[in-house]
Amino acid sequence: MTIVTRNNLPQPLISPERLAHQRLAAERMQDVNLLLQNLANSEEATIKLIIDCLYDVGSVNLINRRLRSRPLNRTMKQIAKMSKPVFRIIAWHWFKKNCPELIAKWLETKVAFEDPTDLPQKVAVEISEVKPYSQLEVDNMSREIKYLRQQVRWLVGVSIAALSALGVTVTALNRSPDAPLQTTQQIQSLMHR
């Protein structure tokens, strides 16, 4: 008695025409990927402007959704504006590395003209192959999520305190710009006595 597994199932024969078509399609999709990479490199300024626009809209929407406190909301929006250049650099590198391939794969699905009624069956097969988590893994994940949420709250508190201290310092320095100079002069006069 032989046991039939996926590995020893008979493979369907692929006709030479279909094999040639698959090879040509793979080469053409590789060309699309290269062309998209070239497009990304030649249109860097345009892509960075798109990233800026997406960041402006996305950061405000995220802050408005997560932070209901008005003063904290305003503070975080100012921080978001200051962190925009850093985000632009990171997003640009991510875009160059990932987007041409992602766009090429998306376009490939569009030109494959697969039967849309076939897709739910493929998804169901893929989902059925996913192993469920054990209760121990769920408990560990839950504990880790609670810990990470606590760390986020702590970091938000520290950030608010640091920004408040920075604001107070800047305000104090702006009110009496001669104060540091007077202190320096007083120290020098004390040293010469």
XYZ file of N, CA, C and O in Angstrom:
772
model
N 0.849 -1.169 0.000
C 0.000 0.000 0.000
C 0.898 1.237 0.000
O 1.796 1.362 0.824
N 0.664 2.150 -0.919
C 1.460 3.367 -0.993
C 0.675 4.530 -0.421
O -0.537 4.647 -0.612
N 1.401 5.368 0.289
C 0.789 6.563 0.864
C 0.988 7.706 -0.123
O 2.100 7.949 -0.592
N -0.101 8.384 -0.419
C -0.040 9.489 -1.374
C 0.100 10.791 -0.596
O -0.709 11.092 0.280
N 1.145 11.507 -0.905
C 1.346 12.827 -0.309
C 1.452 13.849 -1.430
O 1.473 13.495 -2.605
N 1.552 15.092 -1.042
C 1.693 16.147 -2.046
C 2.959 15.969 -2.876
O 2.992 16.283 -4.052
N 4.013 15.504 -2.231
C 5.299 15.393 -2.918
C 5.322 14.310 -3.978
O 6.054 14.407 -4.950
N 4.541 13.227 -3.778
C 4.617 12.150 -4.755
C 3.376 12.061 -5.634
O 3.143 11.053 -6.270
N 2.561 13.127 -5.671
C 1.441 13.163 -6.604
C 1.987 13.312 -8.012
O 2.982 14.010 -8.233
N 1.365 12.698 -8.971
C 1.849 12.864 -10.345
C 1.664 14.312 -10.790
O 0.606 14.902 -10.584
N 2.702 14.872 -11.340
C 2.666 16.262 -11.805
C 2.057 16.301 -13.202
O 2.385 15.468 -14.055
N 1.145 17.251 -13.437
C 0.569 17.334 -14.775
C 1.640 17.770 -15.770
O 2.522 18.567 -15.449
N 1.566 17.226 -16.956
C 2.523 17.578 -18.001
C 2.172 18.953 -18.549
O 1.009 19.260 -18.798
N 3.200 19.764 -18.743
C 3.008 21.099 -19.272
C 3.437 21.082 -20.727
O 4.540 20.625 -21.056
N 2.566 21.566 -21.573
C 2.870 21.561 -23.004
C 4.026 22.528 -23.284
O 4.228 23.497 -22.550
N 4.798 22.269 -24.335
C 5.920 23.153 -24.667
C 5.479 24.583 -24.943
O 6.176 25.528 -24.586
N 4.296 24.748 -25.559
C 3.812 26.108 -25.809
C 3.528 26.837 -24.508
O 3.857 28.011 -24.352
N 2.900 26.135 -23.568
C 2.576 26.758 -22.270
C 3.858 27.074 -21.497
O 3.961 28.112 -20.870
N 4.824 26.176 -21.560
C 6.104 26.400 -20.891
C 6.809 27.614 -21.499
O 7.343 28.462 -20.763
N 6.786 27.730 -22.818
C 7.398 28.885 -23.488
C 6.669 30.169 -23.107
O 7.300 31.203 -22.868
N 5.332 30.092 -23.020
C 4.556 31.272 -22.623
C 4.885 31.687 -21.192
O 5.036 32.870 -20.899
N 4.991 30.723 -20.281
C 5.326 31.034 -18.893
C 6.708 31.672 -18.792
O 6.906 32.616 -18.033
N 7.661 31.150 -19.565
C 9.010 31.707 -19.566
C 8.996 33.145 -20.101
O 9.607 34.041 -19.516
N 8.267 33.377 -21.188
C 8.162 34.719 -21.771
C 7.470 35.671 -20.797
O 7.907 36.814 -20.617
N 6.412 35.196 -20.160
C 5.688 36.035 -19.198
C 6.598 36.408 -18.026
O 6.596 37.554 -17.572
N 7.377 35.454 -17.535
C 8.298 35.738 -16.428
C 9.344 36.770 -16.845
O 9.662 37.689 -16.080
N 9.871 36.637 -18.066
C 10.861 37.613 -18.555
C 10.247 38.992 -18.704
O 10.856 40.002 -18.321
N 9.030 39.065 -19.232
C 8.376 40.358 -19.427
C 8.042 41.011 -18.086
O 8.164 42.224 -17.938
N 7.644 40.218 -17.109
C 7.349 40.788 -15.788
C 8.631 41.261 -15.115
O 8.629 42.255 -14.384
N 9.747 40.576 -15.380
C 11.035 41.058 -14.880
C 11.369 42.398 -15.536
O 11.893 43.309 -14.886
N 11.052 42.520 -16.837
C 11.252 43.800 -17.528
C 10.396 44.899 -16.900
O 10.854 46.030 -16.717
N 9.150 44.563 -16.567
C 8.264 45.540 -15.924
C 8.864 45.985 -14.600
O 8.880 47.176 -14.271
N 9.398 45.027 -13.829
C 10.018 45.353 -12.552
C 11.205 46.308 -12.751
O 11.338 47.308 -12.043
N 12.059 46.013 -13.724
C 13.207 46.885 -14.000
C 12.764 48.272 -14.462
O 13.349 49.293 -14.073
N 11.731 48.310 -15.303
C 11.218 49.607 -15.763
C 10.639 50.427 -14.606
O 10.817 51.646 -14.545
N 9.968 49.745 -13.695
C 9.431 50.450 -12.522
C 10.564 50.969 -11.629
O 10.475 52.061 -11.067
N 11.647 50.193 -11.498
C 12.800 50.666 -10.734
C 13.418 51.885 -11.409
O 13.774 52.858 -10.734
N 13.523 51.852 -12.718
C 14.058 52.984 -13.470
C 13.150 54.205 -13.306
O 13.627 55.329 -13.118
N 11.850 53.988 -13.373
C 10.892 55.072 -13.182
C 11.031 55.687 -11.793
O 11.019 56.913 -11.635
N 11.181 54.839 -10.794
C 11.337 55.335 -9.420
C 12.603 56.178 -9.291
O 12.593 57.229 -8.646
N 13.694 55.741 -9.913
C 14.949 56.497 -9.830
C 14.873 57.812 -10.595
O 15.399 58.829 -10.138
N 14.213 57.813 -11.735
C 14.156 59.042 -12.532
C 13.126 60.032 -12.001
O 13.239 61.228 -12.247
N 12.143 59.559 -11.285
C 11.101 60.438 -10.752
C 11.187 60.552 -9.226
O 10.170 60.597 -8.543
N 12.396 60.609 -8.713
C 12.601 60.661 -7.258
C 11.885 61.853 -6.629
O 11.219 61.726 -5.605
N 11.996 63.025 -7.244
C 11.373 64.225 -6.679
C 9.858 64.074 -6.618
O 9.226 64.435 -5.605
N 9.274 63.525 -7.662
C 7.820 63.342 -7.687
C 7.387 62.354 -6.610
O 6.400 62.587 -5.899
N 8.114 61.273 -6.480
C 7.759 60.257 -5.478
C 7.907 60.835 -4.070
O 7.066 60.584 -3.201
N 8.945 61.638 -3.844
C 9.109 62.249 -2.518
C 7.977 63.223 -2.220
O 7.533 63.330 -1.076
N 7.496 63.923 -3.237
C 6.341 64.811 -3.030
C 5.089 64.001 -2.703
O 4.290 64.399 -1.845
N 4.927 62.866 -3.360
C 3.793 61.988 -3.057
C 3.909 61.480 -1.621
O 2.925 61.462 -0.870
N 5.115 61.087 -1.221
C 5.342 60.619 0.155
C 5.005 61.728 1.144
O 4.364 61.484 2.171
N 5.427 62.967 0.854
C 5.115 64.100 1.733
C 3.610 64.285 1.885
O 3.103 64.478 2.999
N 2.896 64.234 0.763
C 1.437 64.404 0.809
C 0.786 63.295 1.632
O -0.086 63.554 2.474
N 1.209 62.056 1.390
C 0.653 60.930 2.140
C 0.971 61.047 3.629
O 0.139 60.743 4.487
N 2.185 61.524 3.952
C 2.572 61.683 5.357
C 1.721 62.764 6.021
O 1.257 62.583 7.146
N 1.519 63.885 5.316
C 0.706 64.968 5.885
C -0.696 64.479 6.233
O -1.193 64.712 7.337
N -1.320 63.797 5.304
C -2.687 63.321 5.520
C -2.707 62.190 6.548
O -3.507 62.202 7.489
N -1.814 61.227 6.386
C -1.810 60.059 7.267
C -1.460 60.379 8.707
O -2.078 59.851 9.635
N -0.476 61.253 8.921
C -0.074 61.561 10.296
C -1.191 62.289 11.038
O -1.480 61.980 12.195
N -1.852 63.234 10.373
C -2.953 63.957 11.018
C -4.105 63.004 11.319
O -4.677 63.030 12.420
N -4.447 62.146 10.359
C -5.532 61.188 10.598
C -5.202 60.238 11.744
O -6.060 59.952 12.582
N -3.964 59.750 11.795
C -3.568 58.835 12.863
C -3.596 59.532 14.225
O -4.122 58.987 15.201
N -3.066 60.743 14.284
C -3.050 61.478 15.556
C -4.467 61.795 16.005
O -4.800 61.639 17.187
N -5.320 62.222 15.082
C -6.708 62.523 15.443
C -7.444 61.273 15.923
O -8.276 61.353 16.827
N -7.134 60.126 15.339
C -7.799 58.886 15.727
C -7.307 58.395 17.089
O -8.083 57.907 17.898
N -6.011 58.533 17.363
C -5.439 57.953 18.583
C -5.474 58.889 19.789
O -5.540 58.423 20.916
N -5.374 60.201 19.566
C -5.252 61.139 20.680
C -6.441 62.083 20.703
O -6.586 62.933 19.837
N -7.268 61.959 21.734
C -8.452 62.801 21.856
C -8.152 64.085 22.636
O -8.840 65.067 22.485
N -7.123 64.060 23.473
C -6.762 65.238 24.272
C -6.245 66.334 23.347
O -5.276 66.144 22.609
N -6.887 67.501 23.385
C -6.544 68.566 22.456
C -5.102 69.063 22.589
O -4.405 69.195 21.581
N -4.600 69.345 23.812
C -3.206 69.809 23.906
C -2.206 68.754 23.440
O -1.238 69.064 22.745
N -2.450 67.511 23.798
C -1.571 66.423 23.380
C -1.655 66.235 21.869
O -0.634 66.019 21.204
N -2.854 66.381 21.324
C -3.069 66.267 19.891
C -2.245 67.315 19.147
O -1.547 67.013 18.187
N -2.311 68.562 19.598
C -1.552 69.641 18.952
C -0.052 69.409 19.062
O 0.694 69.624 18.095
N 0.381 68.975 20.235
C 1.807 68.720 20.441
C 2.303 67.626 19.501
O 3.359 67.771 18.877
N 1.535 66.561 19.387
C 1.952 65.463 18.530
C 1.951 65.870 17.049
O 2.791 65.416 16.279
N 1.053 66.756 16.672
C 1.048 67.241 15.287
C 2.304 68.065 15.005
O 2.877 67.986 13.914
N 2.755 68.840 15.993
C 4.002 69.590 15.823
C 5.192 68.644 15.716
O 6.093 68.853 14.904
N 5.195 67.624 16.545
C 6.267 66.623 16.476
C 6.249 65.932 15.118
O 7.299 65.690 14.518
N 5.051 65.631 14.618
C 4.930 64.978 13.313
C 5.501 65.871 12.212
O 6.155 65.378 11.297
N 5.275 67.169 12.309
C 5.827 68.084 11.303
C 7.346 68.097 11.360
O 8.011 68.146 10.336
N 7.897 68.038 12.581
C 9.357 68.054 12.721
C 9.991 66.745 12.253
O 11.117 66.742 11.780
N 9.270 65.649 12.385
C 9.850 64.356 12.009
C 9.634 64.019 10.543
O 10.079 62.968 10.080
N 8.993 64.882 9.804
C 8.692 64.615 8.394
C 9.942 64.357 7.543
O 9.958 63.428 6.738
N 11.034 65.141 7.683
C 12.220 64.857 6.859
C 12.809 63.464 7.104
O 13.236 62.799 6.164
N 12.798 63.029 8.344
C 13.317 61.699 8.658
C 12.419 60.640 8.023
O 12.897 59.683 7.416
N 11.104 60.840 8.147
C 10.161 59.899 7.548
C 10.354 59.838 6.034
O 10.312 58.774 5.442
N 10.570 61.004 5.404
C 10.731 61.051 3.951
C 11.919 60.192 3.510
O 11.835 59.443 2.546
N 13.023 60.281 4.244
C 14.222 59.507 3.894
C 13.947 58.009 4.034
O 14.248 57.219 3.134
N 13.349 57.632 5.154
C 13.063 56.214 5.401
C 12.059 55.689 4.374
O 12.244 54.610 3.797
N 11.016 56.468 4.110
C 9.987 56.035 3.157
C 10.551 55.933 1.747
O 10.196 55.022 0.991
N 11.456 56.845 1.390
C 12.056 56.798 0.051
C 12.877 55.520 -0.122
O 12.767 54.842 -1.127
N 13.681 55.172 0.881
C 14.478 53.942 0.785
C 13.577 52.709 0.739
O 13.846 51.773 -0.011
N 12.509 52.727 1.539
C 11.576 51.603 1.518
C 10.915 51.513 0.151
O 10.771 50.411 -0.404
N 10.509 52.647 -0.404
C 9.856 52.662 -1.710
C 10.773 52.086 -2.780
O 10.359 51.231 -3.565
N 12.028 52.561 -2.814
C 12.970 52.076 -3.828
C 13.194 50.572 -3.711
O 13.324 49.878 -4.716
N 13.232 50.088 -2.488
C 13.532 48.672 -2.268
C 12.325 47.777 -2.568
O 12.493 46.697 -3.132
N 11.122 48.207 -2.208
C 9.964 47.315 -2.238
C 8.918 47.611 -3.310
O 8.315 46.682 -3.840
N 8.651 48.862 -3.600
C 7.493 49.195 -4.434
C 7.570 48.706 -5.872
O 6.551 48.239 -6.397
N 8.701 48.795 -6.572
C 8.682 48.277 -7.945
C 8.240 46.809 -8.014
O 7.432 46.442 -8.858
N 8.729 46.002 -7.093
C 8.344 44.596 -7.091
C 6.876 44.420 -6.704
O 6.149 43.633 -7.322
N 6.420 45.177 -5.691
C 5.016 45.071 -5.294
C 4.086 45.509 -6.421
O 3.066 44.864 -6.686
N 4.428 46.605 -7.083
C 3.597 47.093 -8.185
C 3.622 46.096 -9.337
O 2.586 45.814 -9.951
N 4.794 45.532 -9.638
C 4.895 44.553 -10.717
C 4.035 43.327 -10.415
O 3.335 42.810 -11.303
N 4.063 42.853 -9.185
C 3.243 41.688 -8.820
C 1.757 42.021 -8.912
O 0.956 41.209 -9.376
N 1.393 43.223 -8.474
C -0.010 43.641 -8.557
C -0.447 43.711 -10.021
O -1.528 43.232 -10.381
N 0.397 44.301 -10.858
C 0.064 44.387 -12.284
C -0.031 42.997 -12.915
O -0.879 42.755 -13.774
N 0.828 42.093 -12.471
C 0.785 40.724 -12.997
C -0.544 40.056 -12.670
O -1.115 39.347 -13.499
N -1.062 40.306 -11.456
C -2.373 39.734 -11.121
C -3.467 40.339 -11.982
O -4.449 39.673 -12.299
N -3.301 41.591 -12.379
C -4.311 42.244 -13.215
C -4.318 41.693 -14.639
O -5.364 41.623 -15.258
N -3.149 41.338 -15.166
C -3.104 40.823 -16.537
C -3.248 39.302 -16.592
O -3.288 38.730 -17.674
N -3.326 38.642 -15.437
C -3.508 37.191 -15.422
C -4.945 36.820 -15.767
O -5.196 35.703 -16.223
N -5.882 37.726 -15.531
C -7.297 37.513 -15.824
C -7.803 36.218 -15.209
O -8.470 35.421 -15.865
N -7.467 36.019 -13.929
C -7.945 34.827 -13.246
C -9.427 34.964 -12.968
O -9.947 36.067 -12.820
N -10.080 33.830 -12.885
C -11.510 33.811 -12.603
C -11.722 34.292 -11.174
O -11.226 33.671 -10.225
N -12.465 35.396 -10.977
C -12.657 35.901 -9.616
C -13.387 34.929 -8.712
O -13.243 34.980 -7.503
N -14.170 34.017 -9.271
C -14.852 33.029 -8.433
C -13.885 31.975 -7.926
O -14.185 31.268 -6.977
N -12.716 31.879 -8.550
C -11.699 30.912 -8.152
C -10.903 31.417 -6.946
O -10.352 30.627 -6.187
N -10.822 32.746 -6.772
C -9.998 33.328 -5.710
C -10.450 32.935 -4.306
O -9.618 32.590 -3.477
N -11.770 32.949 -3.979
C -12.150 32.537 -2.619
C -11.715 31.116 -2.292
O -11.340 30.823 -1.169
N -11.727 30.223 -3.288
C -11.300 28.847 -3.048
C -9.797 28.810 -2.739
O -9.363 28.112 -1.834
N -8.981 29.600 -3.470
C -7.538 29.647 -3.201
C -7.274 30.198 -1.808
O -6.434 29.691 -1.079
N -7.998 31.244 -1.441
C -7.827 31.842 -0.116
C -8.233 30.841 0.956
O -7.558 30.704 1.976
N -9.324 30.113 0.728
C -9.770 29.122 1.706
C -8.733 28.027 1.893
O -8.485 27.581 3.012
N -8.098 27.594 0.822
C -7.061 26.574 0.915
C -5.876 27.117 1.702
O -5.336 26.443 2.585
N -5.468 28.349 1.414
C -4.334 28.944 2.131
C -4.657 29.118 3.616
O -3.822 28.875 4.473
N -5.883 29.518 3.920
C -6.275 29.709 5.322
C -6.328 28.370 6.041
O -5.924 28.265 7.198
N -6.797 27.328 5.369
C -6.887 26.018 6.020
C -5.510 25.447 6.337
O -5.373 24.607 7.208
N -4.474 25.924 5.626
C -3.125 25.437 5.880
C -2.456 26.158 7.049
O -1.402 25.753 7.509
N -3.066 27.232 7.534
C -2.503 27.986 8.654
C -2.797 27.236 9.943
O -3.923 26.828 10.205
N -1.750 27.056 10.756
C -1.925 26.357 12.021
C -2.510 27.315 13.052
O -2.065 28.455 13.165
N -3.488 26.864 13.833
C -4.017 27.728 14.893
C -3.005 27.837 16.032
O -2.190 26.951 16.246
N -3.060 28.953 16.742
C -2.175 29.157 17.879
C -2.656 28.322 19.060
O -3.851 28.158 19.285
N -1.702 27.836 19.829
C -2.072 27.133 21.047
C -2.425 28.171 22.111
O -2.110 29.353 21.978
N -3.086 27.711 23.167
C -3.497 28.637 24.223
C -2.280 29.287 24.885
O -2.314 30.459 25.232
N -1.188 28.546 25.014
C 0.033 29.092 25.606
C 0.584 30.233 24.751
O 0.992 31.280 25.263
N 0.580 30.032 23.417
C 1.065 31.089 22.520
C 0.165 32.324 22.602
O 0.646 33.445 22.604
N -1.146 32.108 22.702
C -2.090 33.224 22.812
C -1.847 33.980 24.109
O -1.832 35.214 24.127
N -1.638 33.260 25.210
C -1.372 33.905 26.491
C -0.073 34.712 26.440
O -0.008 35.833 26.951
N 0.965 34.129 25.834
C 2.237 34.844 25.705
C 2.081 36.101 24.872
O 2.626 37.156 25.202
N 1.344 36.005 23.765
C 1.128 37.182 22.918
C 0.339 38.245 23.661
O 0.639 39.438 23.562
N -0.661 37.822 24.417
C -1.475 38.768 25.173
C -0.614 39.494 26.208
O -0.718 40.716 26.374
N 0.239 38.748 26.902
C 1.137 39.346 27.879
C 2.100 40.336 27.218
O 2.365 41.417 27.726
N 2.625 39.927 26.065
C 3.555 40.794 25.346
C 2.864 42.068 24.856
O 3.430 43.157 24.933
N 1.635 41.946 24.391
C 0.888 43.127 23.943
C 0.656 44.076 25.108
O 0.825 45.291 24.973
N 0.271 43.535 26.267
C 0.064 44.386 27.441
C 1.357 45.083 27.843
O 1.367 46.282 28.162
N 2.471 44.363 27.797
C 3.765 44.951 28.134
C 4.126 46.067 27.156
O 4.580 47.146 27.550
N 3.926 45.812 25.863
C 4.249 46.827 24.860
C 3.359 48.056 24.993
O 3.830 49.188 24.830
N 2.092 47.855 25.313
C 1.199 49.002 25.535
C 1.658 49.826 26.730
O 1.629 51.053 26.696
N 2.110 49.150 27.770
C 2.627 49.844 28.938
C 3.876 50.644 28.561
O 4.033 51.793 28.985
N 4.742 50.068 27.764
C 5.950 50.761 27.330
C 5.605 51.978 26.470
O 6.232 53.036 26.601
N 4.602 51.848 25.616
C 4.184 52.977 24.790
C 3.654 54.099 25.664
O 3.989 55.274 25.459
N 2.820 53.767 26.657
C 2.308 54.802 27.571
C 3.457 55.491 28.299
O 3.464 56.709 28.452
N 4.425 54.707 28.748
C 5.567 55.281 29.455
C 6.354 56.208 28.529
O 6.735 57.301 28.910
N 6.598 55.774 27.292
C 7.335 56.602 26.343
C 6.575 57.876 25.987
O 7.174 58.938 25.832
N 5.252 57.782 25.867
C 4.455 58.988 25.598
C 4.590 59.959 26.761
O 4.784 61.164 26.558
N 4.526 59.445 27.976
C 4.673 60.310 29.159
C 6.038 60.970 29.207
O 6.151 62.173 29.464
N 7.084 60.199 28.948
C 8.436 60.754 28.943
C 8.589 61.793 27.832
O 9.195 62.847 28.032
N 8.023 61.500 26.662
C 8.102 62.451 25.546
C 7.392 63.747 25.882
O 7.903 64.839 25.600
N 6.225 63.656 26.478
C 5.485 64.857 26.857
C 6.272 65.652 27.887
O 6.386 66.881 27.789
N 6.842 64.965 28.884
C 7.629 65.661 29.906
C 8.856 66.330 29.282
O 9.171 67.488 29.602
N 9.536 65.632 28.384
C 10.722 66.196 27.744
C 10.366 67.395 26.876
O 11.056 68.422 26.894
N 9.276 67.278 26.129
C 8.853 68.401 25.288
C 8.405 69.588 26.137
O 8.660 70.743 25.783
N 7.740 69.302 27.243
C 7.331 70.382 28.143
C 8.556 71.086 28.721
O 8.607 72.318 28.784
N 9.541 70.304 29.152
C 10.768 70.902 29.691
C 11.481 71.720 28.627
O 11.983 72.817 28.902
N 11.518 71.216 27.414
C 12.125 71.963 26.315
C 11.368 73.257 26.066
O 11.975 74.318 25.876
N 10.050 73.191 26.086
C 9.239 74.394 25.881
C 9.465 75.427 26.966
O 9.585 76.631 26.686
N 9.527 74.975 28.221
C 9.774 75.890 29.330
C 11.157 76.522 29.200
O 11.331 77.730 29.402
N 12.144 75.725 28.826
C 13.503 76.248 28.656
C 13.567 77.277 27.542
O 14.155 78.355 27.720
N 12.970 76.965 26.421
C 12.972 77.909 25.298
C 12.233 79.178 25.666
O 12.690 80.292 25.361
N 11.103 79.047 26.352
C 10.341 80.223 26.777
C 11.151 81.074 27.747
O 11.192 82.301 27.634
N 11.818 80.426 28.688
C 12.625 81.165 29.667
C 13.780 81.885 28.983
O 14.104 83.031 29.326
N 14.396 81.259 28.029
C 15.506 81.892 27.323
C 15.024 83.037 26.441
O 15.733 84.030 26.273
N 13.845 82.922 25.892
C 13.317 83.995 25.051
C 12.876 85.197 25.858
O 12.927 86.329 25.373
N 12.439 84.998 27.087
C 11.986 86.121 27.922
C 13.149 86.980 28.390
O 13.046 88.183 28.454
N 14.249 86.372 28.757
C 15.401 87.147 29.235
C 16.652 86.683 28.498
O 17.423 85.892 29.022
N 16.871 87.196 27.291
C 18.016 86.736 26.520
C 19.359 87.165 27.110
O 20.377 86.572 26.824
N 19.368 88.183 27.961
C 20.624 88.635 28.547
C 20.983 87.860 29.802
O 22.088 87.993 30.312
N 20.087 87.064 30.332
C 20.331 86.350 31.583
C 21.558 85.443 31.509
O 22.401 85.483 32.402
N 21.755 84.665 30.487
C 22.973 83.833 30.454
C 24.238 84.689 30.388
O 25.247 84.350 30.991
N 24.162 85.818 29.691
C 25.314 86.702 29.585
C 25.635 87.307 30.940
O 26.795 87.381 31.343
N 24.607 87.748 31.680
C 24.821 88.323 33.018
C 25.422 87.272 33.944
O 26.332 87.571 34.715
N 24.956 86.077 33.884
C 25.471 85.017 34.739
C 26.942 84.768 34.412
O 27.771 84.618 35.314
N 27.294 84.760 33.156
C 28.676 84.557 32.750
C 29.544 85.702 33.253
O 30.655 85.483 33.768
N 29.057 86.940 33.142
C 29.814 88.097 33.612
C 29.987 88.058 35.128
O 31.051 88.401 35.647
N 28.950 87.629 35.862
C 29.053 87.534 37.313
C 30.097 86.491 37.706
O 30.884 86.704 38.625
N 30.128 85.375 37.016
C 31.103 84.330 37.322
C 32.513 84.833 37.058
O 33.432 84.623 37.864
N 32.708 85.566 35.956
C 34.027 86.095 35.631
C 34.472 87.135 36.665
O 35.633 87.174 37.062
N 33.540 87.969 37.118
C 33.912 88.983 38.125
C 34.259 88.328 39.455
O 35.148 88.799 40.177
N 33.584 87.253 39.796
C 33.901 86.542 41.029
C 35.259 85.871 40.955
O 35.994 85.803 41.945
N 35.635 85.411 39.784
C 36.913 84.731 39.622
C 38.069 85.722 39.685
O 39.162 85.375 40.109
N 37.870 86.974 39.255
C 38.935 87.981 39.268
C 39.138 88.611 40.630
O 40.113 89.306 40.839
N 38.278 88.430 41.579
C 38.427 89.021 42.909
C 39.528 88.419 43.666
O 40.175 87.611 43.789
